[in-house]
PDB file of C-alpha atoms and ligand atoms in Angstrom:
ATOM      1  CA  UNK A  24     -29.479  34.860   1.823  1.00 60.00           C
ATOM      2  CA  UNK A  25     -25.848  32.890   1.718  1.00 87.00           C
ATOM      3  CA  UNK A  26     -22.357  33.413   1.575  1.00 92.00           C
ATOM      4  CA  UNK A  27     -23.464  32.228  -1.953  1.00 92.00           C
ATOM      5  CA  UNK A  28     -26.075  35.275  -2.365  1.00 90.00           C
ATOM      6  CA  UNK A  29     -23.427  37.585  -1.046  1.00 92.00           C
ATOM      7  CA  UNK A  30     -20.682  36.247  -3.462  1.00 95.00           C
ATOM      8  CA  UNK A  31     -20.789  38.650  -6.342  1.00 94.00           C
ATOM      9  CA  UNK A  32     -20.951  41.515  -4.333  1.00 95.00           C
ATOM     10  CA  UNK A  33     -18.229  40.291  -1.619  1.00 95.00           C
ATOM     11  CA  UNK A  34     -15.465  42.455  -2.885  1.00 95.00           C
ATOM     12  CA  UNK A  35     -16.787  45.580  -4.254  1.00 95.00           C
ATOM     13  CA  UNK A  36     -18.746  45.259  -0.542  1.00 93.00           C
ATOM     14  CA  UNK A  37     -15.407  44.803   1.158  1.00 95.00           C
ATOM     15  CA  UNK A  38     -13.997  47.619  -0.626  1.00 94.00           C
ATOM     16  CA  UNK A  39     -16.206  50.266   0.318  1.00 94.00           C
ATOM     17  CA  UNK A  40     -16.447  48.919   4.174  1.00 92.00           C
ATOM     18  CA  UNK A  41     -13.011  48.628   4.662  1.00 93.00           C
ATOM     19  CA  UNK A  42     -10.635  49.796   1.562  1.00 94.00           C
ATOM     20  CA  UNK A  43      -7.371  47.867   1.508  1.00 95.00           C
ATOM     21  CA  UNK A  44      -7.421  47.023   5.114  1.00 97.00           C
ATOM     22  CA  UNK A  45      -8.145  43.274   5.258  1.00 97.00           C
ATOM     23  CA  UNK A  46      -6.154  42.609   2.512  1.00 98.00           C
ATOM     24  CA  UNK A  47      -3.406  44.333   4.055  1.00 98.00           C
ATOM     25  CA  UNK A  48      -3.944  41.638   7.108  1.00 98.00           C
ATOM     26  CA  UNK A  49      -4.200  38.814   5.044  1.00 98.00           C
ATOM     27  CA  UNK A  50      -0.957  39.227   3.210  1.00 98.00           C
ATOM     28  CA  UNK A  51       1.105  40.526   5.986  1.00 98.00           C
ATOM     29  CA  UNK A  52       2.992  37.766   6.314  1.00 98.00           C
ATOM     30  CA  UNK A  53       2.926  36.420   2.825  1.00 98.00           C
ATOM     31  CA  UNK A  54       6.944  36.811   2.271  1.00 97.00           C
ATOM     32  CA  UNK A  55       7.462  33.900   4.726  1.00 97.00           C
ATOM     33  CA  UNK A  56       6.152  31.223   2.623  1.00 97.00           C
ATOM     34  CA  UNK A  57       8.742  31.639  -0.022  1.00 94.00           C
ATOM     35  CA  UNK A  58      10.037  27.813  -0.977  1.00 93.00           C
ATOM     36  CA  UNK A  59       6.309  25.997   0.324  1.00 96.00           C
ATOM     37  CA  UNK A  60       4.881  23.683  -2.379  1.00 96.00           C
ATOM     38  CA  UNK A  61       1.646  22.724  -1.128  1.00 97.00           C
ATOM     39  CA  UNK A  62      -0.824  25.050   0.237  1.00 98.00           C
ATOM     40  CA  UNK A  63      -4.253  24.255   1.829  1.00 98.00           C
ATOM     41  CA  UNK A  64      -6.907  27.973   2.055  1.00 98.00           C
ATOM     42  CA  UNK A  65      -9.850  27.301   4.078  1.00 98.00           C
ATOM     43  CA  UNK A  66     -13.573  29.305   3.043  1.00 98.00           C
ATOM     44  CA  UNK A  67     -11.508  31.418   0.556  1.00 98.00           C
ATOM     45  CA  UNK A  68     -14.344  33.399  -0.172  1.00 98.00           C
ATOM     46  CA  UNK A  69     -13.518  35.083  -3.888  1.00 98.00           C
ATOM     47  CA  UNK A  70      -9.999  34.291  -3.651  1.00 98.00           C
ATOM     48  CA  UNK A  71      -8.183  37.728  -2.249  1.00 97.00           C
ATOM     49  CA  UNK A  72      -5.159  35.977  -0.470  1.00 98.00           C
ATOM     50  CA  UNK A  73      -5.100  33.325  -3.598  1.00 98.00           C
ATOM     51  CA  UNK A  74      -4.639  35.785  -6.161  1.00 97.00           C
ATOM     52  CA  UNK A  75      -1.542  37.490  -4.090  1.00 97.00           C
ATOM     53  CA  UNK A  76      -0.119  34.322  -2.991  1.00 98.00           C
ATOM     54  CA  UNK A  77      -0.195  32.546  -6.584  1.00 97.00           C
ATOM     55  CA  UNK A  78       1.509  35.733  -7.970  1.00 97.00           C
ATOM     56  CA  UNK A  79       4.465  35.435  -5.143  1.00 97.00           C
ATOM     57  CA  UNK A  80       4.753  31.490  -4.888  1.00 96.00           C
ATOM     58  CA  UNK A  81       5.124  30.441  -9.023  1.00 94.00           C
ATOM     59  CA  UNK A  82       5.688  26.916  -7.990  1.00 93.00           C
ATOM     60  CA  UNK A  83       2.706  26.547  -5.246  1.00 97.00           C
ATOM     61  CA  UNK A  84       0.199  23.982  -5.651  1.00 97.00           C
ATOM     62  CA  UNK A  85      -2.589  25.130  -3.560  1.00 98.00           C
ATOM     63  CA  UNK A  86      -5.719  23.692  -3.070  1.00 97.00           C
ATOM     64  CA  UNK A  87      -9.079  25.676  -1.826  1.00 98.00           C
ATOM     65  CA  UNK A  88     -11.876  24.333   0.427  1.00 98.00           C
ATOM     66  CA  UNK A  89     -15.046  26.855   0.426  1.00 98.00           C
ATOM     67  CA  UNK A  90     -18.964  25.562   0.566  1.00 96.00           C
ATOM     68  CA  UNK A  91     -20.200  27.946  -2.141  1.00 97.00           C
ATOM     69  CA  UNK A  92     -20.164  27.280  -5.337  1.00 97.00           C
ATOM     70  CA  UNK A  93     -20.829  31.580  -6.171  1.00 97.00           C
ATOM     71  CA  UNK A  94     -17.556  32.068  -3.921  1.00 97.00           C
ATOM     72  CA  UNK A  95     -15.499  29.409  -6.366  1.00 98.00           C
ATOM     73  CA  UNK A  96     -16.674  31.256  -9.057  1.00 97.00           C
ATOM     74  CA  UNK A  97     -15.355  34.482  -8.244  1.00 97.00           C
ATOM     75  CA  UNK A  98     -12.233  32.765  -7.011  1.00 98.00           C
ATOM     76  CA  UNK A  99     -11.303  31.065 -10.398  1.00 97.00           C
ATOM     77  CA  UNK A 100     -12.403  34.520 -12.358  1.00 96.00           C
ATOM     78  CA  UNK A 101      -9.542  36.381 -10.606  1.00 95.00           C
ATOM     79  CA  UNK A 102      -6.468  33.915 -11.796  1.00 97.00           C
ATOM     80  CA  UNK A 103      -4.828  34.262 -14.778  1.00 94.00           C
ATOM     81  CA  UNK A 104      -4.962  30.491 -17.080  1.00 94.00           C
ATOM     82  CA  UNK A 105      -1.538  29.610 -16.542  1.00 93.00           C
ATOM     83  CA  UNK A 106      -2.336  29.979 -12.973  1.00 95.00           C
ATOM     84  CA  UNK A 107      -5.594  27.420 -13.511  1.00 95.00           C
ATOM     85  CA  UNK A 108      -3.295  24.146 -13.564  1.00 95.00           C
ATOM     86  CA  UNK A 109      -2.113  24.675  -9.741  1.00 97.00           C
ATOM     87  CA  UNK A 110      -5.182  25.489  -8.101  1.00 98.00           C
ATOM     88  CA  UNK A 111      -7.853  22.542  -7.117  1.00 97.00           C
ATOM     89  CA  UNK A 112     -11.186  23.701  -5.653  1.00 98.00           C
ATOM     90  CA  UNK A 113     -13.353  21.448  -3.286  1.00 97.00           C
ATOM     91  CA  UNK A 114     -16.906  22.411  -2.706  1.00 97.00           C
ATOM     92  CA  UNK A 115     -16.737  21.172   0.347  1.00 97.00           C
ATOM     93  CA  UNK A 116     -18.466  21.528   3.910  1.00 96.00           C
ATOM     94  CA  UNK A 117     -14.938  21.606   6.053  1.00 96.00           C
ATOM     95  CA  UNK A 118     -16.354  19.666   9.338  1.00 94.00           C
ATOM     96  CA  UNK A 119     -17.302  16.894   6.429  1.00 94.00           C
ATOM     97  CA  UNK A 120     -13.559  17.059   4.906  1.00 95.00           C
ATOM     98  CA  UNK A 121     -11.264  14.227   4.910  1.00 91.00           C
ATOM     99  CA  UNK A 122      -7.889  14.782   3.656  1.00 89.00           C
ATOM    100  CA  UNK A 123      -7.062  12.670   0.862  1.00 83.00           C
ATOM    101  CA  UNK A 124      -3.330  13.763  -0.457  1.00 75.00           C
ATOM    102  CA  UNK A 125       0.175  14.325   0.759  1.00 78.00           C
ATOM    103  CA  UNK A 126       0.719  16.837   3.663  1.00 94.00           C
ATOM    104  CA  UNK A 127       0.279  20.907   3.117  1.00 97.00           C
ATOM    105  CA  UNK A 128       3.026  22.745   4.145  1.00 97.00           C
ATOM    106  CA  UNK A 129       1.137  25.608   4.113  1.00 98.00           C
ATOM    107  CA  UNK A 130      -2.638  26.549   5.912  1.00 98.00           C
ATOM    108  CA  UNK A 131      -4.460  30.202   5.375  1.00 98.00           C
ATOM    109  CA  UNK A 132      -7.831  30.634   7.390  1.00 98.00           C
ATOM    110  CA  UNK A 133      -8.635  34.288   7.080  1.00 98.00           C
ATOM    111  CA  UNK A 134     -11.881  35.633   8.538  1.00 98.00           C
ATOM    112  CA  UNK A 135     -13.093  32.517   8.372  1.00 98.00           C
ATOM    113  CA  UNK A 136     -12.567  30.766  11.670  1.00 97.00           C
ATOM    114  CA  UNK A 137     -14.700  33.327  12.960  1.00 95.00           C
ATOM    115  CA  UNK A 138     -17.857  31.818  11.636  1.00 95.00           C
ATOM    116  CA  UNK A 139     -17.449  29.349  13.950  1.00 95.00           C
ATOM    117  CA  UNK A 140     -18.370  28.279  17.788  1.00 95.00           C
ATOM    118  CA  UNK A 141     -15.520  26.984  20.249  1.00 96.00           C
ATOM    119  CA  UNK A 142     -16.006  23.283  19.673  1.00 97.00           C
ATOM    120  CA  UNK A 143     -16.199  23.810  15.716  1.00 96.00           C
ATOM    121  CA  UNK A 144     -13.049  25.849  15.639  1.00 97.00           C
ATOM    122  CA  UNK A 145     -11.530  22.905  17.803  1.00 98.00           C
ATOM    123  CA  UNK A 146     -12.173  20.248  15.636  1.00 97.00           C
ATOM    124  CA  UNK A 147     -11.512  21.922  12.482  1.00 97.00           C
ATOM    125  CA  UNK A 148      -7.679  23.018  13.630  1.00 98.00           C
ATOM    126  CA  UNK A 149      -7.438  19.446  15.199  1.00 96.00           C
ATOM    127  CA  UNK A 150      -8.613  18.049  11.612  1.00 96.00           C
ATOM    128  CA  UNK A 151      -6.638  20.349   9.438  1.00 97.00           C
ATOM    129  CA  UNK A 152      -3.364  20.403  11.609  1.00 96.00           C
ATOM    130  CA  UNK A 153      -3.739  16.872  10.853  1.00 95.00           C
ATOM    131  CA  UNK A 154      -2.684  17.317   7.370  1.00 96.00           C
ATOM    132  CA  UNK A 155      -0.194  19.067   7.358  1.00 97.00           C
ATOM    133  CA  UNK A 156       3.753  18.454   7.509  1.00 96.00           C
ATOM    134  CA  UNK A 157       6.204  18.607  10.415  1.00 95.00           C
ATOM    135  CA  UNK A 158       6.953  22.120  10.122  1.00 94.00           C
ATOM    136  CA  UNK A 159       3.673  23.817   7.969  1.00 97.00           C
ATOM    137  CA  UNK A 160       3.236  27.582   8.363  1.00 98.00           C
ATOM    138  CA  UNK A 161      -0.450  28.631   9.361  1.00 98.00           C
ATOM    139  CA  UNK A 162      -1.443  32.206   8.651  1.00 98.00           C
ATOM    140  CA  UNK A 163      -4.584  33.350  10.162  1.00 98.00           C
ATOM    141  CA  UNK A 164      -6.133  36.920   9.929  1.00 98.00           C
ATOM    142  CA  UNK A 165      -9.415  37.686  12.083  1.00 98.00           C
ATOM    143  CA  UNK A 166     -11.272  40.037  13.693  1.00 97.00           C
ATOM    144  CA  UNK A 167     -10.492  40.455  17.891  1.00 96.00           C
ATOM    145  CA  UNK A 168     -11.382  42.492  20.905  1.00 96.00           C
ATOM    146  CA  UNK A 169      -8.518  44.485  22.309  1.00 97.00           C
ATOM    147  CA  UNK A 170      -8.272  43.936  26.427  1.00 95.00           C
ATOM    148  CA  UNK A 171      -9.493  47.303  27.366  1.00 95.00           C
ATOM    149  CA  UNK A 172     -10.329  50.981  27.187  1.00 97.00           C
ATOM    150  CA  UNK A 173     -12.068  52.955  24.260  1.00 97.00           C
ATOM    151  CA  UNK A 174     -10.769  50.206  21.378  1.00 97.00           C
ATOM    152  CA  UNK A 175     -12.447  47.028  23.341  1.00 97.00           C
ATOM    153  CA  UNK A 176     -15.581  49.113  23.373  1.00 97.00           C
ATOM    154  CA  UNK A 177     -15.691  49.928  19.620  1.00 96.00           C
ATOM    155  CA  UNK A 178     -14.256  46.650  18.913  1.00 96.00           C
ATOM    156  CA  UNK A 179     -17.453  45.052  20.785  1.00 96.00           C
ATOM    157  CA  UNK A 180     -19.858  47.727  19.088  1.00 96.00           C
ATOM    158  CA  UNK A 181     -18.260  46.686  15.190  1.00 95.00           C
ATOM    159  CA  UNK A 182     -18.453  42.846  16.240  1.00 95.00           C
ATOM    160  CA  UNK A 183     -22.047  43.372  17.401  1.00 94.00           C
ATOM    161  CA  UNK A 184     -23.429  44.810  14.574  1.00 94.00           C
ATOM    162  CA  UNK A 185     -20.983  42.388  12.137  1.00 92.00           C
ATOM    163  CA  UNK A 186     -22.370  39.432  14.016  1.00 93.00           C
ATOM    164  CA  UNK A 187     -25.618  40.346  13.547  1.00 92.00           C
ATOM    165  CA  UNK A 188     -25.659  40.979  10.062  1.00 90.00           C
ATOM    166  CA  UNK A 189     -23.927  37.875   9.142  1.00 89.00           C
ATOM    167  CA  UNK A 190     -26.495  35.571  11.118  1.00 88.00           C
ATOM    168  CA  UNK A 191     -29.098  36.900   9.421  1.00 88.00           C
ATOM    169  CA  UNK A 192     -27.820  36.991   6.005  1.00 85.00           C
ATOM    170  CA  UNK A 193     -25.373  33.574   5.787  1.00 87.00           C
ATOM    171  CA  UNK A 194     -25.091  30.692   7.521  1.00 82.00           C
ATOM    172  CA  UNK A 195     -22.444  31.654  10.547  1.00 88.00           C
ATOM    173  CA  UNK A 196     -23.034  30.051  13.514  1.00 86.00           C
ATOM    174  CA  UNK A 197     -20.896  32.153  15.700  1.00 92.00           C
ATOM    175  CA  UNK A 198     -22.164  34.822  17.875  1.00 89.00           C
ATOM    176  CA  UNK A 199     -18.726  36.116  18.792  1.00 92.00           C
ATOM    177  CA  UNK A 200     -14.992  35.577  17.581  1.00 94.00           C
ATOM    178  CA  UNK A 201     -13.500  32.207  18.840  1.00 95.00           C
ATOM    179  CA  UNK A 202      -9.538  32.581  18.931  1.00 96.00           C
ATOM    180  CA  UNK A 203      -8.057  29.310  17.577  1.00 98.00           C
ATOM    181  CA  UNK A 204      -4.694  30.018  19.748  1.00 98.00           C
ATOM    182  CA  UNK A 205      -5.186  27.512  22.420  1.00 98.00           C
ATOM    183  CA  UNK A 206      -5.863  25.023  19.624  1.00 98.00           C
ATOM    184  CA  UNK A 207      -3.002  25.928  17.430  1.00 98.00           C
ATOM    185  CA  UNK A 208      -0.919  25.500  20.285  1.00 98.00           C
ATOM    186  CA  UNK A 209      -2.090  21.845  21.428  1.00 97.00           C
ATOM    187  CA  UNK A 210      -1.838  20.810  17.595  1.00 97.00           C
ATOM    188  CA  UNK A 211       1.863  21.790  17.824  1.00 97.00           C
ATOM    189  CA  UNK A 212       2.584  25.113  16.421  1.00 98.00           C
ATOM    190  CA  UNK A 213       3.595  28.281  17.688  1.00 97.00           C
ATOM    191  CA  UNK A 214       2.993  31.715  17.150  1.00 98.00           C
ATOM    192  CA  UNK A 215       6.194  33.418  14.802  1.00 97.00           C
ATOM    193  CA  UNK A 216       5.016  36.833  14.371  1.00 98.00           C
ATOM    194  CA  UNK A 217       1.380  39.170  15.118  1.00 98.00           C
ATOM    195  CA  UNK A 218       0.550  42.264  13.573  1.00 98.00           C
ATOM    196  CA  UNK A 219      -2.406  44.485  14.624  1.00 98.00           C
ATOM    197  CA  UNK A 220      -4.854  46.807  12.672  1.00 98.00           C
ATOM    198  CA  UNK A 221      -7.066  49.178  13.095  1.00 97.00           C
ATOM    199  CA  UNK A 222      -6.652  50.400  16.432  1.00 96.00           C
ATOM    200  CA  UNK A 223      -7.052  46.395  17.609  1.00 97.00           C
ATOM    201  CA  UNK A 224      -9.979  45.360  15.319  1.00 97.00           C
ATOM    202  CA  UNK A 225      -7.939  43.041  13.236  1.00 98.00           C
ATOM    203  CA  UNK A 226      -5.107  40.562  13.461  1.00 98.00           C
ATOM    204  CA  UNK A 227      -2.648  38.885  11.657  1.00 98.00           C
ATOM    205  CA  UNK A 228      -0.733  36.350  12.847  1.00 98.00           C
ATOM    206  CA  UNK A 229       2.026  33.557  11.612  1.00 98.00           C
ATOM    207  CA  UNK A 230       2.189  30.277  13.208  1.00 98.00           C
ATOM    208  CA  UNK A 231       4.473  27.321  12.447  1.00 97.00           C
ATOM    209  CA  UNK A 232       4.872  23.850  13.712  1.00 93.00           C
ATOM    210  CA  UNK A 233       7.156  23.483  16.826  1.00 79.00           C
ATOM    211  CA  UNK A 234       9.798  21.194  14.850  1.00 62.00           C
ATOM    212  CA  UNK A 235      10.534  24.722  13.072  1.00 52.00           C
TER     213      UNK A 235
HETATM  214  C1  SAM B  15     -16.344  35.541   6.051  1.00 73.39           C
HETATM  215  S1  SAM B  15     -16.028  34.733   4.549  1.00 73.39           S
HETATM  216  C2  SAM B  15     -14.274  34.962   4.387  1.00 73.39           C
HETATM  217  C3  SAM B  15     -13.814  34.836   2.965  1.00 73.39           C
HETATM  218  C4  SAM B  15     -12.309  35.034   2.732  1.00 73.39           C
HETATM  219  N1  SAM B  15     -11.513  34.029   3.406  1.00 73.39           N
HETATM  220  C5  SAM B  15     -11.837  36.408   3.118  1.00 73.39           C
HETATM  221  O1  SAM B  15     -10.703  36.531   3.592  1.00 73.39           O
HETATM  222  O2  SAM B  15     -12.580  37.364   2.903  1.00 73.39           O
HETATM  223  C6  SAM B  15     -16.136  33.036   5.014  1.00 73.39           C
HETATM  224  C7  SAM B  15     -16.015  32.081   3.833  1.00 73.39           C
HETATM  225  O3  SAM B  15     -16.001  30.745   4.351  1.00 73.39           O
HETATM  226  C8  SAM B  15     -16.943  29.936   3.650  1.00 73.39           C
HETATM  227  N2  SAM B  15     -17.506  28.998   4.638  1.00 73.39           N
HETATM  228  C9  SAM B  15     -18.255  29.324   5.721  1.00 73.39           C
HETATM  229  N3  SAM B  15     -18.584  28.224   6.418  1.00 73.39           N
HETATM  230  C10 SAM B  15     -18.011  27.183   5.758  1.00 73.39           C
HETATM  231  C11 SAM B  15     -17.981  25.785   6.009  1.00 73.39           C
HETATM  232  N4  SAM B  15     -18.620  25.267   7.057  1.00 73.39           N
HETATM  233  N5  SAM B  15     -17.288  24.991   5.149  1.00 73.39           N
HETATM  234  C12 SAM B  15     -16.646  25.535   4.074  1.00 73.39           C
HETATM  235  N6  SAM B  15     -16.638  26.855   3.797  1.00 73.39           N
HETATM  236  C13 SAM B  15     -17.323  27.665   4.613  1.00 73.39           C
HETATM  237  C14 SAM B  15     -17.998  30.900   3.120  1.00 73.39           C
HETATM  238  O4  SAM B  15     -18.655  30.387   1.973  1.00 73.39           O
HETATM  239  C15 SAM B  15     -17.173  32.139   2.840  1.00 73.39           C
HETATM  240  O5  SAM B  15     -16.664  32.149   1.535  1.00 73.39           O
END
């Protein structure tokens, strides 16, 4: 099995595990990125956060990075054909992607910087913050594990059995949740606003670029 495998059933599966919650993460912060023009959403999966964010930002261009061709798929089902024209896909494996356009003024990684080990989350924020313009927003939404008491032991019990199902079935290489803050921070942006969910389970945060 792949993310690939998985991709027609991704939502309806997300539905019934967790309702609106994720979604709710990933768009928290969605009203800040009012006037961006150029958007860059890494392993978009079937295109959740795109469908909101092309709906709120008419004049976005965005383009999408994601390995599997099923996810794309799903993705460009879900927007309307007016919408088509500002939306580029890349099937593309993201440690293998070289920027080839104008800077993004806008980055979205959600849930997906999770299916990676330390030194791959390192060099994929040190590739991607690369590309992007003096003061880009980042949004990230991801699964953590609250400091202590009763929530850091369920939060370790969910991750376990998450972690374990998505070895098996895609191709994640992570065996637990790598927070890209300390390489945000040494690729120049800072942390803007946080939101927590689910007792802990899940974050959302906004980060811009320090000339902000
Ligand atoms: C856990 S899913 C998250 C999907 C979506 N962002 C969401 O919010 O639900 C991770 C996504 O990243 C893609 N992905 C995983 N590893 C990748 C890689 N190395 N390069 C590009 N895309 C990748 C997968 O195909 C999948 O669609």
């Amino acid at each position: 099995m792949s993310f690939d495998t998985l991709a027609p059933v991704y939502r309806p599966l997300e539905w019934v595990l967790a309702g609106r919650l994720l979604q709710r993460s990933r768009t928290a912060f969605l009203p800040q990125l009012q006037g961006c023009r150029r958007a860059l959403l890494l392993g978009e999966g079937p295109g959740r956060f795109l469908e909101e964010l092309v709906a709120a930002c008419p004049d976005l261009e965005v383009t999408v990075l994601e390995r599997s061709p099923g996810m794309i798929r799903e993705a460009e089902r879900i927007l309307a054909p007016e919408q088509r024209d500002r939306v580029r896909f890349e099937a593309v494996e993201i440690q293998n992607w070289c920027p080839a356009s104008a800077p993004y003024d806008v980055v979205a990684s959600h849930f997906f910087l999770d299916c990676f080990q330390p030194p791959e989350v390192a060099r994929i924020v040190e590739r991607v913050a690369g590309a992007t313009s003096p003061q880009a927003h980042w949004l990230v939404s991801d699964f953590r594990v609250p400091r202590r008491g009763w929530r850091r032991l369920r939060a370790q019990w969910i991750h376990g059995i998450m972690y374990a199902f998505f070895r098996t079935a895609t191709e994640v290489s992570a065996r637990q949740v790598t927070p890209p803050d300390p390489y945000l921070r040494q690729a120049g942006f800072r942390v803007h606003g946080r939101q927590h969910f689910n007792c802990g389970l899940i974050y959302s945060a906004w980060w811009r670029r320090k000339a902000a």
